[in-house]
PDB file of C-alpha atoms in Angstrom:
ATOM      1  CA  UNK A   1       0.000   0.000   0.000  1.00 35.00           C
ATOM      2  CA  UNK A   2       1.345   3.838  -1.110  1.00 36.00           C
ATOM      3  CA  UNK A   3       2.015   5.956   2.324  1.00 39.00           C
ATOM      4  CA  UNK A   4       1.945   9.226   2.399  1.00 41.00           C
ATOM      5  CA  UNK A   5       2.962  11.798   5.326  1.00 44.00           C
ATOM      6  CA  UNK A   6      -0.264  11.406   7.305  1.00 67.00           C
ATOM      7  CA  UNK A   7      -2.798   9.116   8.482  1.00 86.00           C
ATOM      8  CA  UNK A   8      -6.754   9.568   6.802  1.00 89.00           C
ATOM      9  CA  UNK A   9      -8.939  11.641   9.247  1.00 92.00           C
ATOM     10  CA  UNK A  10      -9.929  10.236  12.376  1.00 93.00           C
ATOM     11  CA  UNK A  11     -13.728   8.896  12.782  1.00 96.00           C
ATOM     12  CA  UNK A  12     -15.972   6.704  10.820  1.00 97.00           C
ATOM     13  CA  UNK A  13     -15.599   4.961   7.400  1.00 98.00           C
ATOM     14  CA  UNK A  14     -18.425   4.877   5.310  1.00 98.00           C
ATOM     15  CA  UNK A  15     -18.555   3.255   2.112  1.00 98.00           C
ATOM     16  CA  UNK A  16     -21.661   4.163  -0.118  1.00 98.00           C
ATOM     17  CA  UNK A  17     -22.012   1.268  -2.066  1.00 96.00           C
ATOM     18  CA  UNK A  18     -20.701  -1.715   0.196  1.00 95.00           C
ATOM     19  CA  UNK A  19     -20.453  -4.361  -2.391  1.00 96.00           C
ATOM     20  CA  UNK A  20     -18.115  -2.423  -4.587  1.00 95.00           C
ATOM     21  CA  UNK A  21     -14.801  -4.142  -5.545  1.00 94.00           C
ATOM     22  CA  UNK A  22     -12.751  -1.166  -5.242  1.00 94.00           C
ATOM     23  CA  UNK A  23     -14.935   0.762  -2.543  1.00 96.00           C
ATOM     24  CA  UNK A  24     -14.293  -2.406  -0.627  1.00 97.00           C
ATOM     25  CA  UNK A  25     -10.534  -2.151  -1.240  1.00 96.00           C
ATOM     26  CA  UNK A  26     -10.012   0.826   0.050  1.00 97.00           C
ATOM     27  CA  UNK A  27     -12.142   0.107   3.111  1.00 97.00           C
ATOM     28  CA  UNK A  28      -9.950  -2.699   4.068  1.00 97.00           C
ATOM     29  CA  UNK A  29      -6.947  -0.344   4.113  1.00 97.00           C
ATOM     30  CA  UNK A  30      -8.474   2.021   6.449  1.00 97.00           C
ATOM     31  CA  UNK A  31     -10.538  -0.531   8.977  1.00 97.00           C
ATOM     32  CA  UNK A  32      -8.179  -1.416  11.318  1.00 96.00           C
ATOM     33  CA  UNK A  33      -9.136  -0.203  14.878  1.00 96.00           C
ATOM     34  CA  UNK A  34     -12.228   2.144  12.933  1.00 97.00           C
ATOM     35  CA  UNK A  35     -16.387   1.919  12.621  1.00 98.00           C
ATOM     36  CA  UNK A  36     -16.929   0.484   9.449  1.00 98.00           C
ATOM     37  CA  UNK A  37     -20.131   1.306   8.100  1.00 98.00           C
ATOM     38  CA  UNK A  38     -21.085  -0.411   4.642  1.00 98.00           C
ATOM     39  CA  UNK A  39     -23.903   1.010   3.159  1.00 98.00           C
ATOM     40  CA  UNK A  40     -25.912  -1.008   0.208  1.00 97.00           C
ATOM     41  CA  UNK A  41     -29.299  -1.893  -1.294  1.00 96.00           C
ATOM     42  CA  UNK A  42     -30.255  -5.194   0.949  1.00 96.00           C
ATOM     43  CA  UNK A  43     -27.902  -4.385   3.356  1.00 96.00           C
ATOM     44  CA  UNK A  44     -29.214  -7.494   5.453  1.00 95.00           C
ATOM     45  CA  UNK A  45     -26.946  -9.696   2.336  1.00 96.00           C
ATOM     46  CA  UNK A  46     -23.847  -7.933   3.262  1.00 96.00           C
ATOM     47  CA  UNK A  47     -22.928 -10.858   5.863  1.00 96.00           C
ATOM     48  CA  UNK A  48     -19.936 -11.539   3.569  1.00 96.00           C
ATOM     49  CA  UNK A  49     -18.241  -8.004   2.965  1.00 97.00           C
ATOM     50  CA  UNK A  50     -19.004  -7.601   6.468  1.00 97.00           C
ATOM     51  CA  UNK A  51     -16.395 -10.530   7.723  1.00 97.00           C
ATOM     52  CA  UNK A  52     -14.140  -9.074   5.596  1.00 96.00           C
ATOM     53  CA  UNK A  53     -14.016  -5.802   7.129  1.00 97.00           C
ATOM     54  CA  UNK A  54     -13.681  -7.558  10.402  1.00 96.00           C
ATOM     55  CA  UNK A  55     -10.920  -9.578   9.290  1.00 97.00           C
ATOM     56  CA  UNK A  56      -9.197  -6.603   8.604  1.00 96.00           C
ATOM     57  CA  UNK A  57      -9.659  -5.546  12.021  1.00 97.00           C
ATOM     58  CA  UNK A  58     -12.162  -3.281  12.241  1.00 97.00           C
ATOM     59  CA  UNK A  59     -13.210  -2.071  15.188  1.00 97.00           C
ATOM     60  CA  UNK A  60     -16.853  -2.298  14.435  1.00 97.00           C
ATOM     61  CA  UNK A  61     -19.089  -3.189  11.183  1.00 98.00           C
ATOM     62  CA  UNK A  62     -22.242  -1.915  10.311  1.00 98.00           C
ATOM     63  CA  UNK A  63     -24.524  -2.357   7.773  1.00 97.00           C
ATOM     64  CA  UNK A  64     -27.473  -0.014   6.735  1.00 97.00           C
ATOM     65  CA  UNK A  65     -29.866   0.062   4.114  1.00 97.00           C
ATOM     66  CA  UNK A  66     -28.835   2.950   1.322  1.00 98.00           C
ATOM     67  CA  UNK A  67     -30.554   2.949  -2.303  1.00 97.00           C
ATOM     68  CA  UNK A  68     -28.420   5.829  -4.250  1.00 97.00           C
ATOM     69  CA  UNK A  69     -31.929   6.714  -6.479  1.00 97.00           C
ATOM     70  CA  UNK A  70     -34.138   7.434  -3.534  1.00 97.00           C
ATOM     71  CA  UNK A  71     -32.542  11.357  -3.518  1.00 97.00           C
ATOM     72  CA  UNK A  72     -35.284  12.388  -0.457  1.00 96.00           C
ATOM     73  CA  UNK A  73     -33.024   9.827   1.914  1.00 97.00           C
ATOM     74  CA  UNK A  74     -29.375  10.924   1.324  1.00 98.00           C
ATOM     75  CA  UNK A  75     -29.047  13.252   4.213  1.00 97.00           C
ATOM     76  CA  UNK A  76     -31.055  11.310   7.147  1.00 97.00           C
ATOM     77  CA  UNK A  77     -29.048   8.432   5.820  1.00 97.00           C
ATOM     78  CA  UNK A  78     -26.007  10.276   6.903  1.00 98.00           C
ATOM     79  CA  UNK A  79     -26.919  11.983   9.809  1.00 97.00           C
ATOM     80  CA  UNK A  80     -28.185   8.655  11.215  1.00 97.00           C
ATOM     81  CA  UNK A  81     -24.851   6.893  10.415  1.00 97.00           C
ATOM     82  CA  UNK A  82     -23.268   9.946  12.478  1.00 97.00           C
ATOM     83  CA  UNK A  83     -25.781   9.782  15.276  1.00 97.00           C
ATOM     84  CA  UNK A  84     -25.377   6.323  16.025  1.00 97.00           C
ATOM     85  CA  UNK A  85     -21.278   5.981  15.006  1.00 97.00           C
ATOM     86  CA  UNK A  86     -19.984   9.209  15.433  1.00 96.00           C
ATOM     87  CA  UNK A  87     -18.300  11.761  13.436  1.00 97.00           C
ATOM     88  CA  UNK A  88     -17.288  10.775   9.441  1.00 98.00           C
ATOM     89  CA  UNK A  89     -13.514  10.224   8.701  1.00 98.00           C
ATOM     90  CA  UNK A  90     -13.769   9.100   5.392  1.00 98.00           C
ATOM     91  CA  UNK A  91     -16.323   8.701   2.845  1.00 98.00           C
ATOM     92  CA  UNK A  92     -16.376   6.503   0.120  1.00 98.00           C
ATOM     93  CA  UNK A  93     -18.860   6.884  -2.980  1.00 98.00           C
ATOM     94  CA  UNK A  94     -18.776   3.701  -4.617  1.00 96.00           C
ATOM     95  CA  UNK A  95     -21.900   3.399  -5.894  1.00 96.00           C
ATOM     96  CA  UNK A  96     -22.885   3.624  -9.990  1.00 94.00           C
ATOM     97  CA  UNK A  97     -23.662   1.154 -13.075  1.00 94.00           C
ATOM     98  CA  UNK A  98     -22.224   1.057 -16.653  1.00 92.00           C
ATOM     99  CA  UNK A  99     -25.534   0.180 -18.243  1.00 93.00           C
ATOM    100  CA  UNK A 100     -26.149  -0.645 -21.732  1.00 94.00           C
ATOM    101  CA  UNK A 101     -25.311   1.946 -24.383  1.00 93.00           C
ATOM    102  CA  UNK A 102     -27.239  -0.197 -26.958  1.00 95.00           C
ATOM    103  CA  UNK A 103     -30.469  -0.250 -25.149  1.00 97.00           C
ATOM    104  CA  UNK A 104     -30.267   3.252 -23.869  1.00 95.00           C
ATOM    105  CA  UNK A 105     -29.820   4.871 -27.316  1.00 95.00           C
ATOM    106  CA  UNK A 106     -33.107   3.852 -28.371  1.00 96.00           C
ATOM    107  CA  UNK A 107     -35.171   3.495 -24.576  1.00 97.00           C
ATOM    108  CA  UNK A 108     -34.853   6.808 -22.833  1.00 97.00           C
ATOM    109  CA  UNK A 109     -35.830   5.823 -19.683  1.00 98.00           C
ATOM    110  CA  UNK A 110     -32.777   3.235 -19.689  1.00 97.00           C
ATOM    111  CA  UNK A 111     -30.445   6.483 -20.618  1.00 97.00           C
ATOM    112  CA  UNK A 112     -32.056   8.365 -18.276  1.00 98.00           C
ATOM    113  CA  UNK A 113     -31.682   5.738 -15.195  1.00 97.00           C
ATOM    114  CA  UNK A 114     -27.813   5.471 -16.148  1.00 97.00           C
ATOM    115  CA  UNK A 115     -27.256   9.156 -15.802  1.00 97.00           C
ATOM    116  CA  UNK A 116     -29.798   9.530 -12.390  1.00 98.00           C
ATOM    117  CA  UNK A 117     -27.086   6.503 -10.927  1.00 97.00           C
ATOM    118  CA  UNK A 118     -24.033   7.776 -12.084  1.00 97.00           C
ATOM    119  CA  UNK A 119     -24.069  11.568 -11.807  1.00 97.00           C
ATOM    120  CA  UNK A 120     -27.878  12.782 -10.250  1.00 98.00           C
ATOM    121  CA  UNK A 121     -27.112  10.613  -7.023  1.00 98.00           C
ATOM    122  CA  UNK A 122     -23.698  11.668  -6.705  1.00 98.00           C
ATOM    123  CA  UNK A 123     -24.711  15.302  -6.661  1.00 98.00           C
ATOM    124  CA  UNK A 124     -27.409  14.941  -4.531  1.00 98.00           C
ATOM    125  CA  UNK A 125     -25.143  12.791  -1.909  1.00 98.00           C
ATOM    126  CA  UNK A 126     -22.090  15.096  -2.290  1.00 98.00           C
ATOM    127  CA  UNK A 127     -24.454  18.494  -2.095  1.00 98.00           C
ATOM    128  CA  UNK A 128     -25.383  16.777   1.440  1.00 98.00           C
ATOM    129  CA  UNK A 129     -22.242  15.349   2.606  1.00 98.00           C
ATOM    130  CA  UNK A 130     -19.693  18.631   1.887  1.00 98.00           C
ATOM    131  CA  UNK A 131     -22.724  20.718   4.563  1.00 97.00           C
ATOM    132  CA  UNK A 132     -22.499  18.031   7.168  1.00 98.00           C
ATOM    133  CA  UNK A 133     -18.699  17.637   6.916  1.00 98.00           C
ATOM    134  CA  UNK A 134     -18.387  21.591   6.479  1.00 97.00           C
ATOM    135  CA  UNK A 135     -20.355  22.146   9.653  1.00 96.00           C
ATOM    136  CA  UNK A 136     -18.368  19.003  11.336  1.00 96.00           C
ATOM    137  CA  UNK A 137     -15.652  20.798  10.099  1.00 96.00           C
ATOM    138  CA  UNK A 138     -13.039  17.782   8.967  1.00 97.00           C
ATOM    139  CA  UNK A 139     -13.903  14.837   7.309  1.00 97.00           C
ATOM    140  CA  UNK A 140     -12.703  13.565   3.707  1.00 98.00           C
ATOM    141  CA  UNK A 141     -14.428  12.468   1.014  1.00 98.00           C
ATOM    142  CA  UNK A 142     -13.821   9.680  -2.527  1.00 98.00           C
ATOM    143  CA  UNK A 143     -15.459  10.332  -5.718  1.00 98.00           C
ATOM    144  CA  UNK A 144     -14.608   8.286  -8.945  1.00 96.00           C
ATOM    145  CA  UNK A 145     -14.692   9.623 -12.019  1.00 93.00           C
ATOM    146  CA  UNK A 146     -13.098   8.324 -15.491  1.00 88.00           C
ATOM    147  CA  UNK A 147     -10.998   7.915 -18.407  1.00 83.00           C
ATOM    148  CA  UNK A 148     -15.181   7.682 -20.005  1.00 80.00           C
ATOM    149  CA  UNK A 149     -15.592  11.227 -19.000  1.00 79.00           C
ATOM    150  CA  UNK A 150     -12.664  12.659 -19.619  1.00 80.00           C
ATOM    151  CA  UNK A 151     -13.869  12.967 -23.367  1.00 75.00           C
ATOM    152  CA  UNK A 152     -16.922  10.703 -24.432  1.00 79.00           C
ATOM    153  CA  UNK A 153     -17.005   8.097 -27.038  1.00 82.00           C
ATOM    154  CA  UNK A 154     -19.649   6.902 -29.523  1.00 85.00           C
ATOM    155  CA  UNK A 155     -19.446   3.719 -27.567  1.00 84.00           C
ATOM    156  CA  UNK A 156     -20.210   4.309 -24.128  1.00 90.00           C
ATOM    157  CA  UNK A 157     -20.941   7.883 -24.169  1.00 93.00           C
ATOM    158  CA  UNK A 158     -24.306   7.854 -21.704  1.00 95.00           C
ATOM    159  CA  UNK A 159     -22.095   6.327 -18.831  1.00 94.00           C
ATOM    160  CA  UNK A 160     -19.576   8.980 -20.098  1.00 93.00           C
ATOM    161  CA  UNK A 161     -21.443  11.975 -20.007  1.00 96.00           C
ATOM    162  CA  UNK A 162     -22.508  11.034 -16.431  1.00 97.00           C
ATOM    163  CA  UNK A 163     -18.944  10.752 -15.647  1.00 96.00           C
ATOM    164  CA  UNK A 164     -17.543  13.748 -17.433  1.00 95.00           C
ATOM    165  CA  UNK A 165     -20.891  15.278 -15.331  1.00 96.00           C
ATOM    166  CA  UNK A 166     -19.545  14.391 -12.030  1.00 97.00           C
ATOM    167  CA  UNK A 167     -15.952  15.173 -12.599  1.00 95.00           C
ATOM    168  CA  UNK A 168     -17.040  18.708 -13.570  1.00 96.00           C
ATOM    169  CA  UNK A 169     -19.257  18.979 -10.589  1.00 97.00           C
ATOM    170  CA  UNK A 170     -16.326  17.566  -8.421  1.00 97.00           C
ATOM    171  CA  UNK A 171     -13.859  19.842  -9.429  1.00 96.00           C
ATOM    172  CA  UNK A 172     -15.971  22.572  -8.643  1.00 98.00           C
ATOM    173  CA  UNK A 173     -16.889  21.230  -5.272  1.00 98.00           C
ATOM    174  CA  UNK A 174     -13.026  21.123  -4.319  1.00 98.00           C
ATOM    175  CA  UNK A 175     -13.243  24.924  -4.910  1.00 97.00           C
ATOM    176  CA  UNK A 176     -16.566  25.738  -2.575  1.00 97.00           C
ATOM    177  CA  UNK A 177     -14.852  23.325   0.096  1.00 97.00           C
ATOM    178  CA  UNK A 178     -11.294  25.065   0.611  1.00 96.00           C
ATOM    179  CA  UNK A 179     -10.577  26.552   3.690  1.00 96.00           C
ATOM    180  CA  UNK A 180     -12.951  24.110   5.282  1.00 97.00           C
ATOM    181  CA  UNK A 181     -10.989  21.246   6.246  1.00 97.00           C
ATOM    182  CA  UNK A 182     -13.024  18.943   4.218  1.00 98.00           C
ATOM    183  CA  UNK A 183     -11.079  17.391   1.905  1.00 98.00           C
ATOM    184  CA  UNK A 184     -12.561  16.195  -1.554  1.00 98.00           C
ATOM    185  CA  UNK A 185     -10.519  13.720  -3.876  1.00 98.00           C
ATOM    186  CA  UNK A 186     -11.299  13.109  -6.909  1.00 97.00           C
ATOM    187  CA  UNK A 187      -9.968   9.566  -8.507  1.00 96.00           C
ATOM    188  CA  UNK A 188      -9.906   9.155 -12.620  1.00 91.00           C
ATOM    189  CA  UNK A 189      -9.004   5.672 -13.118  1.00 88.00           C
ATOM    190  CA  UNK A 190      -9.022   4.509 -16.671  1.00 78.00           C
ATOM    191  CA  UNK A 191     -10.428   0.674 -17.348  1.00 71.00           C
ATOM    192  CA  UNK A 192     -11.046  -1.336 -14.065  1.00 77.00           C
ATOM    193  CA  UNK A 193     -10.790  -5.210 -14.062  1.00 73.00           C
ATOM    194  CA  UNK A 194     -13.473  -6.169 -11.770  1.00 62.00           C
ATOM    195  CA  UNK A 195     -17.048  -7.972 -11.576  1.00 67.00           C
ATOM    196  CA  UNK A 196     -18.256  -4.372 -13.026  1.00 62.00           C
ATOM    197  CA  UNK A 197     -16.367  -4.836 -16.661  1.00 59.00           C
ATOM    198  CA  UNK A 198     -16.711  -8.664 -16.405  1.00 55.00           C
ATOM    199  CA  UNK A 199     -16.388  -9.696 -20.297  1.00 56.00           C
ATOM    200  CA  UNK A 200     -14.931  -6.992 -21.960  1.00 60.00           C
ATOM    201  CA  UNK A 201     -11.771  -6.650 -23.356  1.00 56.00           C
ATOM    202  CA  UNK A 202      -8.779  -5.125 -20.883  1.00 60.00           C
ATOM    203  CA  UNK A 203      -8.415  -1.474 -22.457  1.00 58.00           C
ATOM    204  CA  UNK A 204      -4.333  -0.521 -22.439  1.00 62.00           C
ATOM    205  CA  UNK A 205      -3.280   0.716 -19.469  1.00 65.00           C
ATOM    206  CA  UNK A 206      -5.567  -1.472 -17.211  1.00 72.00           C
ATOM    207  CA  UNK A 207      -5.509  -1.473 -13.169  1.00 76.00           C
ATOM    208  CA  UNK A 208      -7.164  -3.985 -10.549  1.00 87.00           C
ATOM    209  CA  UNK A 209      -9.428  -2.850  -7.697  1.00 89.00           C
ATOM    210  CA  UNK A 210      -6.589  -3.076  -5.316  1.00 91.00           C
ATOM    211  CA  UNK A 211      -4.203  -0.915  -7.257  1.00 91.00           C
ATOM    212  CA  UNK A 212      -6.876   1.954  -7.387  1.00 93.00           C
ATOM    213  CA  UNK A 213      -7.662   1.175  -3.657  1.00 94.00           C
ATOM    214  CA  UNK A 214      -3.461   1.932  -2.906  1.00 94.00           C
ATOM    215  CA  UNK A 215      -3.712   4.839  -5.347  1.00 94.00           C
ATOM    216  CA  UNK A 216      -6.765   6.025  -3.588  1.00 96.00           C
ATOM    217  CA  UNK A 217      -5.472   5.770   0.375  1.00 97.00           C
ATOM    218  CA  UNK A 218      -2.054   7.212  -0.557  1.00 96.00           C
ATOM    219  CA  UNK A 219      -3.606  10.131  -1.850  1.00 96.00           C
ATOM    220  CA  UNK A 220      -6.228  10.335   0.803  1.00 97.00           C
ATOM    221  CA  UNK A 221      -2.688  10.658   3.070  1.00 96.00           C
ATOM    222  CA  UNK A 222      -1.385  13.493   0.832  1.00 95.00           C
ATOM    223  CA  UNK A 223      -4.795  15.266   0.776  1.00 96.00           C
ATOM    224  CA  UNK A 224      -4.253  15.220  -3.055  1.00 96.00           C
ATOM    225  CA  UNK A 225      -7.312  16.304  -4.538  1.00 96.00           C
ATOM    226  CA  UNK A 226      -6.884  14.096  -7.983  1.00 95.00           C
ATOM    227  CA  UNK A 227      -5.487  11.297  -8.321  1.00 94.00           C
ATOM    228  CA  UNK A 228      -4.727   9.462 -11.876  1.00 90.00           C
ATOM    229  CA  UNK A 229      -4.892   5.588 -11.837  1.00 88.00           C
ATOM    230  CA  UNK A 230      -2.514   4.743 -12.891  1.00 77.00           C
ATOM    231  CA  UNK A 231      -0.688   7.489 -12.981  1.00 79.00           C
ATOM    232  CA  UNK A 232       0.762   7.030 -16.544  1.00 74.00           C
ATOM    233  CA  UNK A 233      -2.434   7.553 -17.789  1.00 76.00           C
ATOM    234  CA  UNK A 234      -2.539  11.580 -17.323  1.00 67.00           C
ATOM    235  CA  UNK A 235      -0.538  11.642 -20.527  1.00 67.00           C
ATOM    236  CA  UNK A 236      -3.389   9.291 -22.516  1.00 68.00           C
ATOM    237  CA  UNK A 237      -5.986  11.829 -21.071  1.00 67.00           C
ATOM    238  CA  UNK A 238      -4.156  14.984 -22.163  1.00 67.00           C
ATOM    239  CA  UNK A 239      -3.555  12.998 -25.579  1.00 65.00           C
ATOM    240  CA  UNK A 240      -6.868  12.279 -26.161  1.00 65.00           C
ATOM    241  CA  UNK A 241      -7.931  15.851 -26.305  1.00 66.00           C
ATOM    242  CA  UNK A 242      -5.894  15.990 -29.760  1.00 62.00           C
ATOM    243  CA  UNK A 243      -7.222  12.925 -31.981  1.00 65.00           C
ATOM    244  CA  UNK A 244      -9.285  14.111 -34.593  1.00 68.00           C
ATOM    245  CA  UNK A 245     -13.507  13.362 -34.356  1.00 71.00           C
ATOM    246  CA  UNK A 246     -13.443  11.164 -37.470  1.00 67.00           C
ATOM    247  CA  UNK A 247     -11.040   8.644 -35.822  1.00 71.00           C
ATOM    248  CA  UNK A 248     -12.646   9.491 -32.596  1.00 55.00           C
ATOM    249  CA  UNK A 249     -16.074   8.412 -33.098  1.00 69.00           C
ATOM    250  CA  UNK A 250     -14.730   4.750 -34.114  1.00 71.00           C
ATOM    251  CA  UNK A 251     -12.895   4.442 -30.899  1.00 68.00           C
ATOM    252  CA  UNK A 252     -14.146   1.297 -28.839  1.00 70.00           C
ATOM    253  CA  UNK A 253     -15.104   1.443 -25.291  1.00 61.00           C
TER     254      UNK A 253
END
């Protein structure tokens, strides 16, 4: 695991979407001796990533019931996590789909559920989390972006437009938090080999769930507020910017 000069903030870890591979990851690294609070549609199934968090010696594991569409419950969600745990440390969005770009370029509401997931929720829980951490006043937070929003493709570009969404809204956020001492980081990873890409094709330049997760918890100890996974990719994302739309367009996912 990457160390940096300090530890992650003190208090509880939260991880807004508990069955994620890489969410999960970076859980593990900061359990020991912490609450652990995994947070997940069905959260009465997460008997298994629960064990695991206690096997990497967490102090405590909870599980609560968290659906990232149902907008009107973000912010009891997370003051009742901070009622009954205590103050947030570190939070962990980990929650989003990749859909189907074939189905949602001809049913709307397919596009449209895609886009709610992957950039509405995260808005609405981040618009939430940054007052309750502002007014805690510590408290750092993990938001994934990607190499799909960093320009979109003909292939995938409703997932990407969600992501190039949230990265924009993100960045932004970092701004309105400074001076706080909440710190936002931002993660652009570029193709993840997980349960989530299961079947496709390894794009170049691949990473694993646990090499985000050390990317993610070293930076987290830096306070870096991006973080490029890995980091040779910076230099595909500031070449992509420069290939011309007529190649572009053919690109694959």
């Amino acid at each position: 695991m990457g160390m940096g000069s300090r530890d992650a903030d003190a208090g509880v870890v939260l991880l807004l979407g508990g069955r994620s591979e890489i969410g999960l990851e970076v859980a593990r690294r900061l359990a020991p001796g912490r609450v652990v609070v995994l947070a997940a549609r069905r959260a009465d199934d997460l008997g298994p990533q629960r064990a695991e968090m206690g096997r990497s010696g967490a102090a405590e594991v909870h599980c609560v019931e968290f659906d990232a569409d149902d907008f009107a419950s973000h912010q009891s969600l997370l003051e009742k996590v901070t009622a009954e745990h205590g103050p947030l440390g570190v939070t962990v969005l980990a929650f989003g789909v990749l859909g189907d770009q074939a189905r949602a370029e001809h049913d709307p509401a397919h596009a449209v559920a895609v886009v709610q997931t992957d950039y509405v929720a995260q808005v609405s829980v981040l618009t939430s989390l940054a007052n309750l951490l502002r007014a805690q006043g510590n408290g750092q937070i993990v938001a994934f972006s990607s190499i799909a929003g960093v320009r979109t493709r003909r292939a995938n570009y409703v997932y990407g437009s969600a992501k190039a969404g949230l990265d924009g809204f993100v960045t932004g956020l970092q701004d309105a938090l400074y001076g706080t001492g909440v710190h936002l980081l931002l993660v652009r990873s570029g193709f993840v080999i997980g349960r989530m890409t299961a079947g496709m094709d390894p794009a170049p330049l691949s990473s694993t769930p646990d090499q985000v997760a050390d990317a993610v918890v070293s930076a987290l100890y830096r306070r870096s507020r991006v973080v490029s996974v890995p980091r040779t990719i910076k230099l595909m994302f500031m070449a992509m910017h420069f290939v011309p739309q007529s190649i572009w367009r053919r690109m694959p996912r």
